[in-house]
Amino acid sequence: MDVEATRVRDQLRQAVDECSARGLAFAAKWAAEQLCSLPADDSPTKPPIPPTTDPAPASDKQQLWARRDADERDRVSLAKCLFDLREFDRVAFTLQECVGPRALFLRLYAQYLSRERRAGESALSGKDTDNVAVVSADDSERRRVAGEADRALLAIRDELETLDGAQDADAFLLYLLAMAHDALGQRAQARAVLLRSVGQYAYNWSAWQLLETCVDAREPVERLGAGLAHGWMRHAFLAQALVEQMGSDTGHGFAAHVRVLEQLLPNSPFVLRLRALRHYSLREFDEAAQTFAQLQRRDPYALELSDILSNILYVLEDRARLGELARRCAALDRFRPETCCVIGNYYSLRREHEKAVGYFQRALQLDRRYLAAWTLMGHEFIEMKNTSAAVDAYRHAVDVDERDYRAWYGLGQT
């Protein structure tokens, strides 16, 4: 087997372990998916290539971190079990005396998720809970720019900045610091920290995805790529960024990045999803629908991007296929935001706008930062002649992602 593919296989296996141990389920799943997309390893059994992104020997700091993690292994195992049970406050309490980077990440990430959960509950009830700030769409962006936020989030950011200042933050703690900056609306700081994080450890896909949201829509994506370390993860990031931000670009950059990925990962659903999104961005809806059909045949139980497919079928006015998609998603998991979005689009195509709004609202109860639901709900309110509600929905969409042109267009039309 090719030496490069063997090295990538070992690094992806390490990434699955590292991300799983820290509760980064999405990043672990992405790494495992790419791992299974590599060509079969038919070489004889041999010792694995050392799983590191840096061939240099471990520094004194890295050795110290490894010793701390080893000393706290049992307590971290208990905390991870509690984390998987979503008992975030218990995780933080269990690890309050630990100082290893893995324990620090789990504790601070649990505090971050606990804060997010309380904020979501407050948003639903309309009441403030335990110092969690609840703001309206009218002033949320202004308050974020001004740096105002709840005390819990500021405390997480400050502790991570202290660790970083003492050079005691590894790549995963830097990623968590970037998450805090992003939640505070400090996008420039988040971007700078993320570049350091992916430079130190390239296999945390969640860090790359957050970095993509920090790229200014007016900035050429390839310019950012020039400052990234070379490697196939860089190509994955740039292909994703070109789809998300420059879908109408007719250059060959996207095709070049995808070719690199297809050579290394010939069976990757991730690459096929990129092609489907590319067709969608270019408004090549028939081609996009065909590519999504390939994805469904490969993995009939996946719900990823089903909301995008429902948008395509909505535009094509294919009520039969949209209804079939809605039934399939509901049978798989009716409590996923994507499922609610698909059903909402189905009712919208049937001109049952009140029912559509109800499902988009249900999607937001499951994920209050679900961009598609805010935008589509704004469209429904326009159809219902409810201008003030449409404006509020579009403003929430812009708060989630200020680069979303659909929300800006809807807001301008309203």
Short mmCIF file of C-alpha atoms in Angstrom, two decimals:
data_model
loop_
_atom_site.label_atom_id
_atom_site.label_comp_id
_atom_site.label_asym_id
_atom_site.label_seq_id
_atom_site.Cartn_x
_atom_site.Cartn_y
_atom_site.Cartn_z
CA MET A 1 0.00 0.00 0.00
CA ASP A 2 1.16 3.56 -0.70
CA VAL A 3 3.26 4.97 2.15
CA GLU A 4 1.29 8.24 2.19
CA ALA A 5 -2.03 6.39 2.42
CA THR A 6 -0.63 4.29 5.26
CA ARG A 7 0.43 7.40 7.14
CA VAL A 8 -2.96 9.04 6.58
CA ARG A 9 -4.67 5.88 7.85
CA ASP A 10 -2.66 5.95 11.09
CA GLN A 11 -3.26 9.67 11.57
CA LEU A 12 -7.00 9.27 11.01
CA ARG A 13 -7.13 6.45 13.54
CA GLN A 14 -5.38 8.70 16.03
CA ALA A 15 -7.82 11.51 15.20
CA VAL A 16 -10.82 9.26 15.93
CA ASP A 17 -9.35 8.42 19.33
CA GLU A 18 -8.31 11.98 20.21
CA CYS A 19 -11.58 13.60 19.15
CA SER A 20 -13.74 10.90 20.74
CA ALA A 21 -11.88 11.23 24.04
CA ARG A 22 -12.72 14.94 24.09
CA GLY A 23 -16.39 14.58 23.20
CA LEU A 24 -15.93 15.98 19.69
CA ALA A 25 -18.31 13.47 18.16
CA PHE A 26 -18.73 15.24 14.82
CA ALA A 27 -14.98 15.52 14.22
CA ALA A 28 -14.47 11.89 15.28
CA LYS A 29 -17.23 10.73 12.94
CA TRP A 30 -15.78 12.72 10.04
CA ALA A 31 -12.32 11.22 10.60
CA ALA A 32 -13.77 7.71 10.82
CA GLU A 33 -15.72 8.24 7.61
CA GLN A 34 -12.55 9.24 5.76
CA LEU A 35 -10.72 6.31 7.34
CA CYS A 36 -13.26 3.91 5.86
CA SER A 37 -12.93 5.66 2.49
CA LEU A 38 -9.25 4.80 2.08
CA PRO A 39 -8.34 1.91 -0.22
CA ALA A 40 -8.24 -1.44 1.50
CA ASP A 41 -5.02 -2.09 3.38
CA ASP A 42 -3.76 -5.36 1.88
CA SER A 43 -0.21 -4.99 3.14
CA PRO A 44 1.19 -7.51 5.65
CA THR A 45 0.83 -6.67 9.34
CA LYS A 46 3.52 -4.27 10.50
CA PRO A 47 4.05 -1.73 13.26
CA PRO A 48 2.04 1.43 12.58
CA ILE A 49 3.74 4.60 11.46
CA PRO A 50 4.04 6.89 14.51
CA PRO A 51 0.67 8.73 14.68
CA THR A 52 1.83 12.31 14.76
CA THR A 53 1.43 15.29 12.52
CA ASP A 54 4.94 16.42 13.38
CA PRO A 55 7.88 14.04 12.80
CA ALA A 56 9.96 15.94 15.36
CA PRO A 57 10.41 14.42 18.84
CA ALA A 58 7.89 15.44 21.48
CA SER A 59 8.84 18.65 23.25
CA ASP A 60 9.27 18.91 27.00
CA LYS A 61 5.84 20.54 27.18
CA GLN A 62 4.23 17.70 25.23
CA GLN A 63 5.87 15.14 27.48
CA LEU A 64 4.58 17.01 30.53
CA TRP A 65 1.06 17.03 29.07
CA ALA A 66 1.28 13.29 28.37
CA ARG A 67 2.31 12.59 31.99
CA ARG A 68 -0.54 14.70 33.34
CA ASP A 69 -3.05 12.94 31.11
CA ALA A 70 -1.73 9.57 32.25
CA ASP A 71 -1.96 10.52 35.92
CA GLU A 72 -5.58 11.70 35.51
CA ARG A 73 -6.68 8.90 33.21
CA ASP A 74 -9.20 7.29 35.56
CA ARG A 75 -10.92 10.52 36.55
CA VAL A 76 -11.09 11.59 32.91
CA SER A 77 -12.70 8.24 32.05
CA LEU A 78 -15.43 8.86 34.61
CA ALA A 79 -15.91 12.41 33.34
CA LYS A 80 -16.21 11.19 29.75
CA CYS A 81 -18.96 8.78 30.77
CA LEU A 82 -20.82 11.65 32.43
CA PHE A 83 -20.23 13.78 29.33
CA ASP A 84 -21.78 11.13 27.11
CA LEU A 85 -24.79 11.18 29.44
CA ARG A 86 -24.91 14.98 28.97
CA GLU A 87 -24.40 15.63 32.68
CA PHE A 88 -22.18 18.59 31.91
CA ASP A 89 -22.16 20.22 35.35
CA ARG A 90 -21.08 16.92 36.91
CA VAL A 91 -18.26 16.70 34.37
CA ALA A 92 -16.97 20.12 35.41
CA PHE A 93 -17.22 19.22 39.09
CA THR A 94 -15.44 15.89 38.61
CA LEU A 95 -12.49 17.52 36.81
CA GLN A 96 -12.17 20.70 38.82
CA GLU A 97 -8.79 19.70 40.32
CA CYS A 98 -7.30 18.23 37.11
CA VAL A 99 -4.61 20.05 35.14
CA GLY A 100 -3.88 17.81 32.12
CA PRO A 101 -4.88 19.15 28.68
CA ARG A 102 -7.45 16.39 28.07
CA ALA A 103 -9.14 16.99 31.44
CA LEU A 104 -9.01 20.76 30.97
CA PHE A 105 -10.67 20.46 27.58
CA LEU A 106 -13.44 18.18 28.84
CA ARG A 107 -14.14 20.43 31.83
CA LEU A 108 -14.24 23.68 29.87
CA TYR A 109 -16.13 22.15 26.95
CA ALA A 110 -18.71 20.75 29.37
CA GLN A 111 -19.08 24.22 30.91
CA TYR A 112 -19.50 25.69 27.42
CA LEU A 113 -22.19 23.16 26.49
CA SER A 114 -23.95 23.63 29.82
CA ARG A 115 -24.05 27.35 29.13
CA GLU A 116 -25.39 26.71 25.61
CA ARG A 117 -28.13 24.47 26.97
CA ARG A 118 -29.22 27.04 29.55
CA ALA A 119 -29.21 29.75 26.92
CA GLY A 120 -31.42 27.61 24.68
CA GLU A 121 -33.83 26.93 27.51
CA SER A 122 -33.94 30.63 28.32
CA ALA A 123 -34.63 31.51 24.71
CA LEU A 124 -37.58 29.13 24.66
CA SER A 125 -39.00 30.35 27.96
CA GLY A 126 -38.22 34.02 27.36
CA LYS A 127 -36.57 34.28 30.78
CA ASP A 128 -32.99 34.77 31.86
CA THR A 129 -31.49 31.82 33.74
CA ASP A 130 -28.34 31.90 35.86
CA ASN A 131 -26.78 34.98 34.27
CA VAL A 132 -27.24 33.72 30.70
CA ALA A 133 -27.89 36.70 28.46
CA VAL A 134 -31.04 36.57 26.35
CA VAL A 135 -31.25 39.28 23.71
CA SER A 136 -33.60 40.02 20.85
CA ALA A 137 -32.65 39.90 17.19
CA ASP A 138 -32.62 43.71 17.15
CA ASP A 139 -29.72 44.09 19.55
CA SER A 140 -27.96 40.72 19.57
CA GLU A 141 -25.37 41.69 16.95
CA ARG A 142 -24.72 45.07 18.57
CA ARG A 143 -24.17 43.43 21.94
CA ARG A 144 -21.84 40.79 20.53
CA VAL A 145 -19.71 43.40 18.78
CA ALA A 146 -19.53 45.37 22.02
CA GLY A 147 -18.24 42.26 23.74
CA GLU A 148 -21.19 41.90 26.11
CA ALA A 149 -22.08 38.34 27.04
CA ASP A 150 -22.91 36.17 29.99
CA ARG A 151 -20.39 35.63 32.74
CA ALA A 152 -19.99 31.91 32.09
CA LEU A 153 -18.76 32.41 28.55
CA LEU A 154 -16.40 35.21 29.57
CA ALA A 155 -14.98 33.04 32.35
CA ILE A 156 -14.30 30.19 29.89
CA ARG A 157 -12.59 32.55 27.47
CA ASP A 158 -10.47 34.16 30.18
CA GLU A 159 -9.28 30.83 31.58
CA LEU A 160 -8.34 29.61 28.11
CA GLU A 161 -6.49 32.84 27.36
CA THR A 162 -4.55 32.42 30.62
CA LEU A 163 -3.58 28.89 29.61
CA ASP A 164 -2.57 30.11 26.17
CA GLY A 165 -0.52 32.93 27.63
CA ALA A 166 1.35 30.40 29.78
CA GLN A 167 1.89 28.23 26.66
CA ASP A 168 -0.17 25.53 28.36
CA ALA A 169 -2.85 25.15 25.68
CA ASP A 170 -2.66 22.39 23.09
CA ALA A 171 -4.39 22.45 19.69
CA PHE A 172 -7.73 21.30 21.11
CA LEU A 173 -7.75 23.94 23.85
CA LEU A 174 -6.95 26.53 21.19
CA TYR A 175 -9.97 25.30 19.23
CA LEU A 176 -12.14 25.74 22.31
CA LEU A 177 -10.74 29.25 22.81
CA ALA A 178 -11.71 30.03 19.21
CA MET A 179 -15.23 28.76 19.91
CA ALA A 180 -15.49 31.17 22.83
CA HIS A 181 -14.23 34.07 20.71
CA ASP A 182 -16.72 33.19 17.98
CA ALA A 183 -19.62 33.01 20.45
CA LEU A 184 -18.63 36.50 21.63
CA GLY A 185 -18.63 37.82 18.07
CA GLN A 186 -14.84 38.21 18.07
CA ARG A 187 -14.34 36.67 14.65
CA ALA A 188 -10.86 38.05 13.94
CA GLN A 189 -9.52 36.65 17.22
CA ALA A 190 -11.24 33.32 16.55
CA ARG A 191 -9.68 33.09 13.12
CA ALA A 192 -6.16 33.82 14.39
CA VAL A 193 -6.45 31.16 17.10
CA LEU A 194 -7.92 28.61 14.69
CA LEU A 195 -5.01 29.03 12.29
CA ARG A 196 -2.70 28.14 15.15
CA SER A 197 -4.88 25.19 16.16
CA VAL A 198 -5.00 23.54 12.72
CA GLY A 199 -1.31 24.29 12.29
CA GLN A 200 -0.54 22.26 15.40
CA TYR A 201 -3.07 19.48 14.75
CA ALA A 202 -4.65 19.20 11.32
CA TYR A 203 -7.10 16.35 11.91
CA ASN A 204 -9.74 18.15 13.96
CA TRP A 205 -12.32 18.75 11.24
CA SER A 206 -14.49 20.80 13.59
CA ALA A 207 -11.69 23.38 13.80
CA TRP A 208 -11.54 23.62 10.01
CA GLN A 209 -15.31 24.08 9.81
CA LEU A 210 -15.25 26.87 12.37
CA LEU A 211 -12.38 28.50 10.48
CA GLU A 212 -14.49 28.47 7.31
CA THR A 213 -17.19 30.50 9.06
CA CYS A 214 -14.55 33.08 10.08
CA VAL A 215 -13.49 33.80 6.51
CA ASP A 216 -14.70 37.15 5.19
CA ALA A 217 -16.97 36.63 2.20
CA ARG A 218 -15.06 39.37 0.37
CA GLU A 219 -11.72 37.62 0.85
CA PRO A 220 -10.55 35.13 -1.80
CA VAL A 221 -10.48 31.73 -0.17
CA GLU A 222 -7.27 30.74 -1.95
CA ARG A 223 -5.49 33.67 -0.31
CA LEU A 224 -6.22 32.15 3.07
CA GLY A 225 -5.09 28.79 1.77
CA ALA A 226 -1.67 30.18 0.93
CA GLY A 227 -0.95 30.52 4.64
CA LEU A 228 -1.99 26.97 5.53
CA ALA A 229 0.34 24.02 5.88
CA HIS A 230 0.32 21.74 2.85
CA GLY A 231 -1.51 18.45 3.12
CA TRP A 232 -4.74 16.85 2.07
CA MET A 233 -6.69 18.39 4.96
CA ARG A 234 -5.90 21.79 3.45
CA HIS A 235 -7.49 20.62 0.18
CA ALA A 236 -10.57 19.37 2.06
CA PHE A 237 -10.93 22.73 3.78
CA LEU A 238 -10.47 24.80 0.62
CA ALA A 239 -12.93 22.67 -1.36
CA GLN A 240 -15.53 23.08 1.40
CA ALA A 241 -14.89 26.83 1.65
CA LEU A 242 -15.19 27.30 -2.11
CA VAL A 243 -18.55 25.53 -2.08
CA GLU A 244 -19.86 27.54 0.87
CA GLN A 245 -18.63 30.97 -0.15
CA MET A 246 -17.82 30.97 -3.84
CA GLY A 247 -20.37 28.60 -5.33
CA SER A 248 -20.88 30.83 -8.36
CA ASP A 249 -17.15 30.92 -9.13
CA THR A 250 -16.41 29.19 -12.45
CA GLY A 251 -12.66 28.75 -11.82
CA HIS A 252 -10.87 25.45 -11.57
CA GLY A 253 -9.81 25.71 -7.93
CA PHE A 254 -12.62 23.53 -6.62
CA ALA A 255 -12.02 20.81 -9.22
CA ALA A 256 -8.29 20.74 -8.41
CA HIS A 257 -8.90 20.30 -4.68
CA VAL A 258 -11.50 17.59 -5.25
CA ARG A 259 -9.15 15.67 -7.55
CA VAL A 260 -6.57 15.50 -4.77
CA LEU A 261 -9.21 14.21 -2.35
CA GLU A 262 -10.56 11.63 -4.81
CA GLN A 263 -7.08 10.24 -5.42
CA LEU A 264 -6.56 9.68 -1.70
CA LEU A 265 -10.17 8.91 -0.68
CA PRO A 266 -11.82 7.30 -3.72
CA ASN A 267 -14.91 6.18 -1.81
CA SER A 268 -15.50 9.18 0.44
CA PRO A 269 -19.11 10.32 0.93
CA PHE A 270 -17.62 13.66 1.99
CA VAL A 271 -16.26 14.24 -1.52
CA LEU A 272 -19.58 13.23 -3.07
CA ARG A 273 -21.39 15.64 -0.74
CA LEU A 274 -19.04 18.41 -1.90
CA ARG A 275 -19.98 17.70 -5.50
CA ALA A 276 -23.69 17.74 -4.64
CA LEU A 277 -23.33 21.07 -2.84
CA ARG A 278 -21.34 22.47 -5.75
CA HIS A 279 -24.15 21.63 -8.17
CA TYR A 280 -26.65 23.16 -5.75
CA SER A 281 -24.63 26.38 -5.44
CA LEU A 282 -24.45 26.65 -9.22
CA ARG A 283 -28.23 26.05 -9.41
CA GLU A 284 -27.67 22.84 -11.34
CA PHE A 285 -30.58 21.24 -9.56
CA ASP A 286 -31.04 18.13 -11.71
CA GLU A 287 -27.35 17.22 -11.38
CA ALA A 288 -27.47 17.94 -7.65
CA ALA A 289 -30.52 15.69 -7.22
CA GLN A 290 -28.75 12.87 -9.07
CA THR A 291 -25.68 13.20 -6.84
CA PHE A 292 -27.84 13.15 -3.73
CA ALA A 293 -29.48 9.99 -5.07
CA GLN A 294 -26.01 8.38 -5.24
CA LEU A 295 -25.39 9.38 -1.63
CA GLN A 296 -28.71 7.87 -0.56
CA ARG A 297 -27.91 4.59 -2.28
CA ARG A 298 -24.55 4.45 -0.46
CA ASP A 299 -26.03 5.26 2.94
CA PRO A 300 -29.84 5.08 3.02
CA TYR A 301 -29.97 5.91 6.74
CA ALA A 302 -28.04 9.20 6.60
CA LEU A 303 -29.91 12.45 7.22
CA GLU A 304 -27.02 14.81 6.47
CA LEU A 305 -27.92 17.43 3.85
CA SER A 306 -31.46 16.10 3.53
CA ASP A 307 -32.60 19.68 4.10
CA ILE A 308 -30.61 20.79 1.04
CA LEU A 309 -32.14 18.00 -1.03
CA SER A 310 -35.59 19.15 0.10
CA ASN A 311 -34.76 22.67 -1.12
CA ILE A 312 -33.85 21.24 -4.51
CA LEU A 313 -37.05 19.20 -4.77
CA TYR A 314 -39.00 22.29 -3.68
CA VAL A 315 -37.50 24.37 -6.48
CA LEU A 316 -38.17 21.55 -8.96
CA GLU A 317 -41.75 21.41 -7.58
CA ASP A 318 -41.41 17.63 -7.29
CA ARG A 319 -44.09 17.10 -4.64
CA ALA A 320 -44.03 13.30 -4.92
CA ARG A 321 -40.29 12.94 -4.26
CA LEU A 322 -40.38 15.61 -1.56
CA GLY A 323 -43.20 13.79 0.19
CA GLU A 324 -41.28 10.52 -0.04
CA LEU A 325 -38.19 12.22 1.40
CA ALA A 326 -40.24 13.67 4.26
CA ARG A 327 -41.68 10.25 5.12
CA ARG A 328 -38.24 8.63 5.01
CA CYS A 329 -36.67 11.28 7.26
CA ALA A 330 -39.54 11.10 9.74
CA ALA A 331 -39.21 7.32 9.91
CA LEU A 332 -35.47 7.61 10.59
CA ASP A 333 -35.56 10.37 13.22
CA ARG A 334 -38.38 12.88 13.54
CA PHE A 335 -36.45 14.78 16.24
CA ARG A 336 -33.63 15.94 13.97
CA PRO A 337 -33.64 19.58 12.75
CA GLU A 338 -33.06 18.35 9.19
CA THR A 339 -36.22 16.22 9.36
CA CYS A 340 -38.30 19.16 10.57
CA CYS A 341 -36.91 21.30 7.76
CA VAL A 342 -37.76 18.68 5.13
CA ILE A 343 -41.33 18.36 6.41
CA GLY A 344 -41.63 22.14 6.56
CA ASN A 345 -40.60 22.41 2.91
CA TYR A 346 -43.16 19.73 2.02
CA TYR A 347 -45.98 21.70 3.63
CA SER A 348 -44.72 24.91 2.06
CA LEU A 349 -44.93 23.34 -1.39
CA ARG A 350 -48.51 22.36 -0.55
CA ARG A 351 -49.19 26.03 0.37
CA GLU A 352 -49.89 25.05 3.97
CA HIS A 353 -47.72 27.85 5.35
CA GLU A 354 -48.88 27.69 8.98
CA LYS A 355 -47.90 24.03 9.21
CA ALA A 356 -44.57 24.80 7.52
CA VAL A 357 -43.81 27.51 10.09
CA GLY A 358 -44.66 25.09 12.88
CA TYR A 359 -42.06 22.59 11.66
CA PHE A 360 -39.40 25.27 11.17
CA GLN A 361 -40.05 26.42 14.73
CA ARG A 362 -39.69 22.83 15.91
CA ALA A 363 -36.33 22.63 14.15
CA LEU A 364 -35.22 25.76 16.04
CA GLN A 365 -36.31 24.23 19.34
CA LEU A 366 -33.88 21.40 18.57
CA ASP A 367 -31.10 23.72 17.37
CA ARG A 368 -31.56 27.45 17.84
CA ARG A 369 -28.60 28.18 15.51
CA TYR A 370 -30.03 26.16 12.62
CA LEU A 371 -29.64 28.68 9.83
CA ALA A 372 -31.89 27.07 7.22
CA ALA A 373 -34.91 27.11 9.54
CA TRP A 374 -34.61 30.84 10.25
CA THR A 375 -34.32 31.69 6.56
CA LEU A 376 -37.10 29.38 5.38
CA MET A 377 -39.38 30.55 8.18
CA GLY A 378 -38.82 34.11 6.95
CA HIS A 379 -39.93 33.03 3.48
CA GLU A 380 -43.08 31.50 4.94
CA PHE A 381 -43.96 34.65 6.88
CA ILE A 382 -43.63 36.60 3.63
CA GLU A 383 -46.16 34.26 2.03
CA MET A 384 -48.43 34.81 5.05
CA LYS A 385 -48.06 38.64 4.70
CA ASN A 386 -46.55 38.80 8.20
CA THR A 387 -43.79 41.31 7.47
CA SER A 388 -42.64 41.95 11.04
CA ALA A 389 -42.23 38.24 11.77
CA ALA A 390 -40.34 37.77 8.49
CA VAL A 391 -37.93 40.59 9.37
CA ASP A 392 -37.32 39.05 12.79
CA ALA A 393 -36.60 35.61 11.26
CA TYR A 394 -34.20 37.03 8.66
CA ARG A 395 -32.38 39.02 11.34
CA HIS A 396 -31.94 35.90 13.40
CA ALA A 397 -30.53 34.17 10.30
CA VAL A 398 -28.03 36.99 9.79
CA ASP A 399 -27.08 36.76 13.47
CA VAL A 400 -26.26 33.07 12.96
CA ASP A 401 -24.25 33.66 9.76
CA GLU A 402 -23.82 37.17 8.44
CA ARG A 403 -22.58 35.77 5.10
CA ASP A 404 -25.89 34.10 4.24
CA TYR A 405 -27.01 35.92 1.12
CA ARG A 406 -30.47 34.34 1.19
CA ALA A 407 -31.24 35.96 4.54
CA TRP A 408 -29.87 39.33 3.39
CA TYR A 409 -31.88 39.12 0.17
CA GLY A 410 -35.05 38.25 2.07
CA LEU A 411 -34.43 41.09 4.52
CA GLY A 412 -33.92 43.53 1.64
CA GLN A 413 -37.05 42.38 -0.14
CA THR A 414 -39.06 42.65 3.06
#
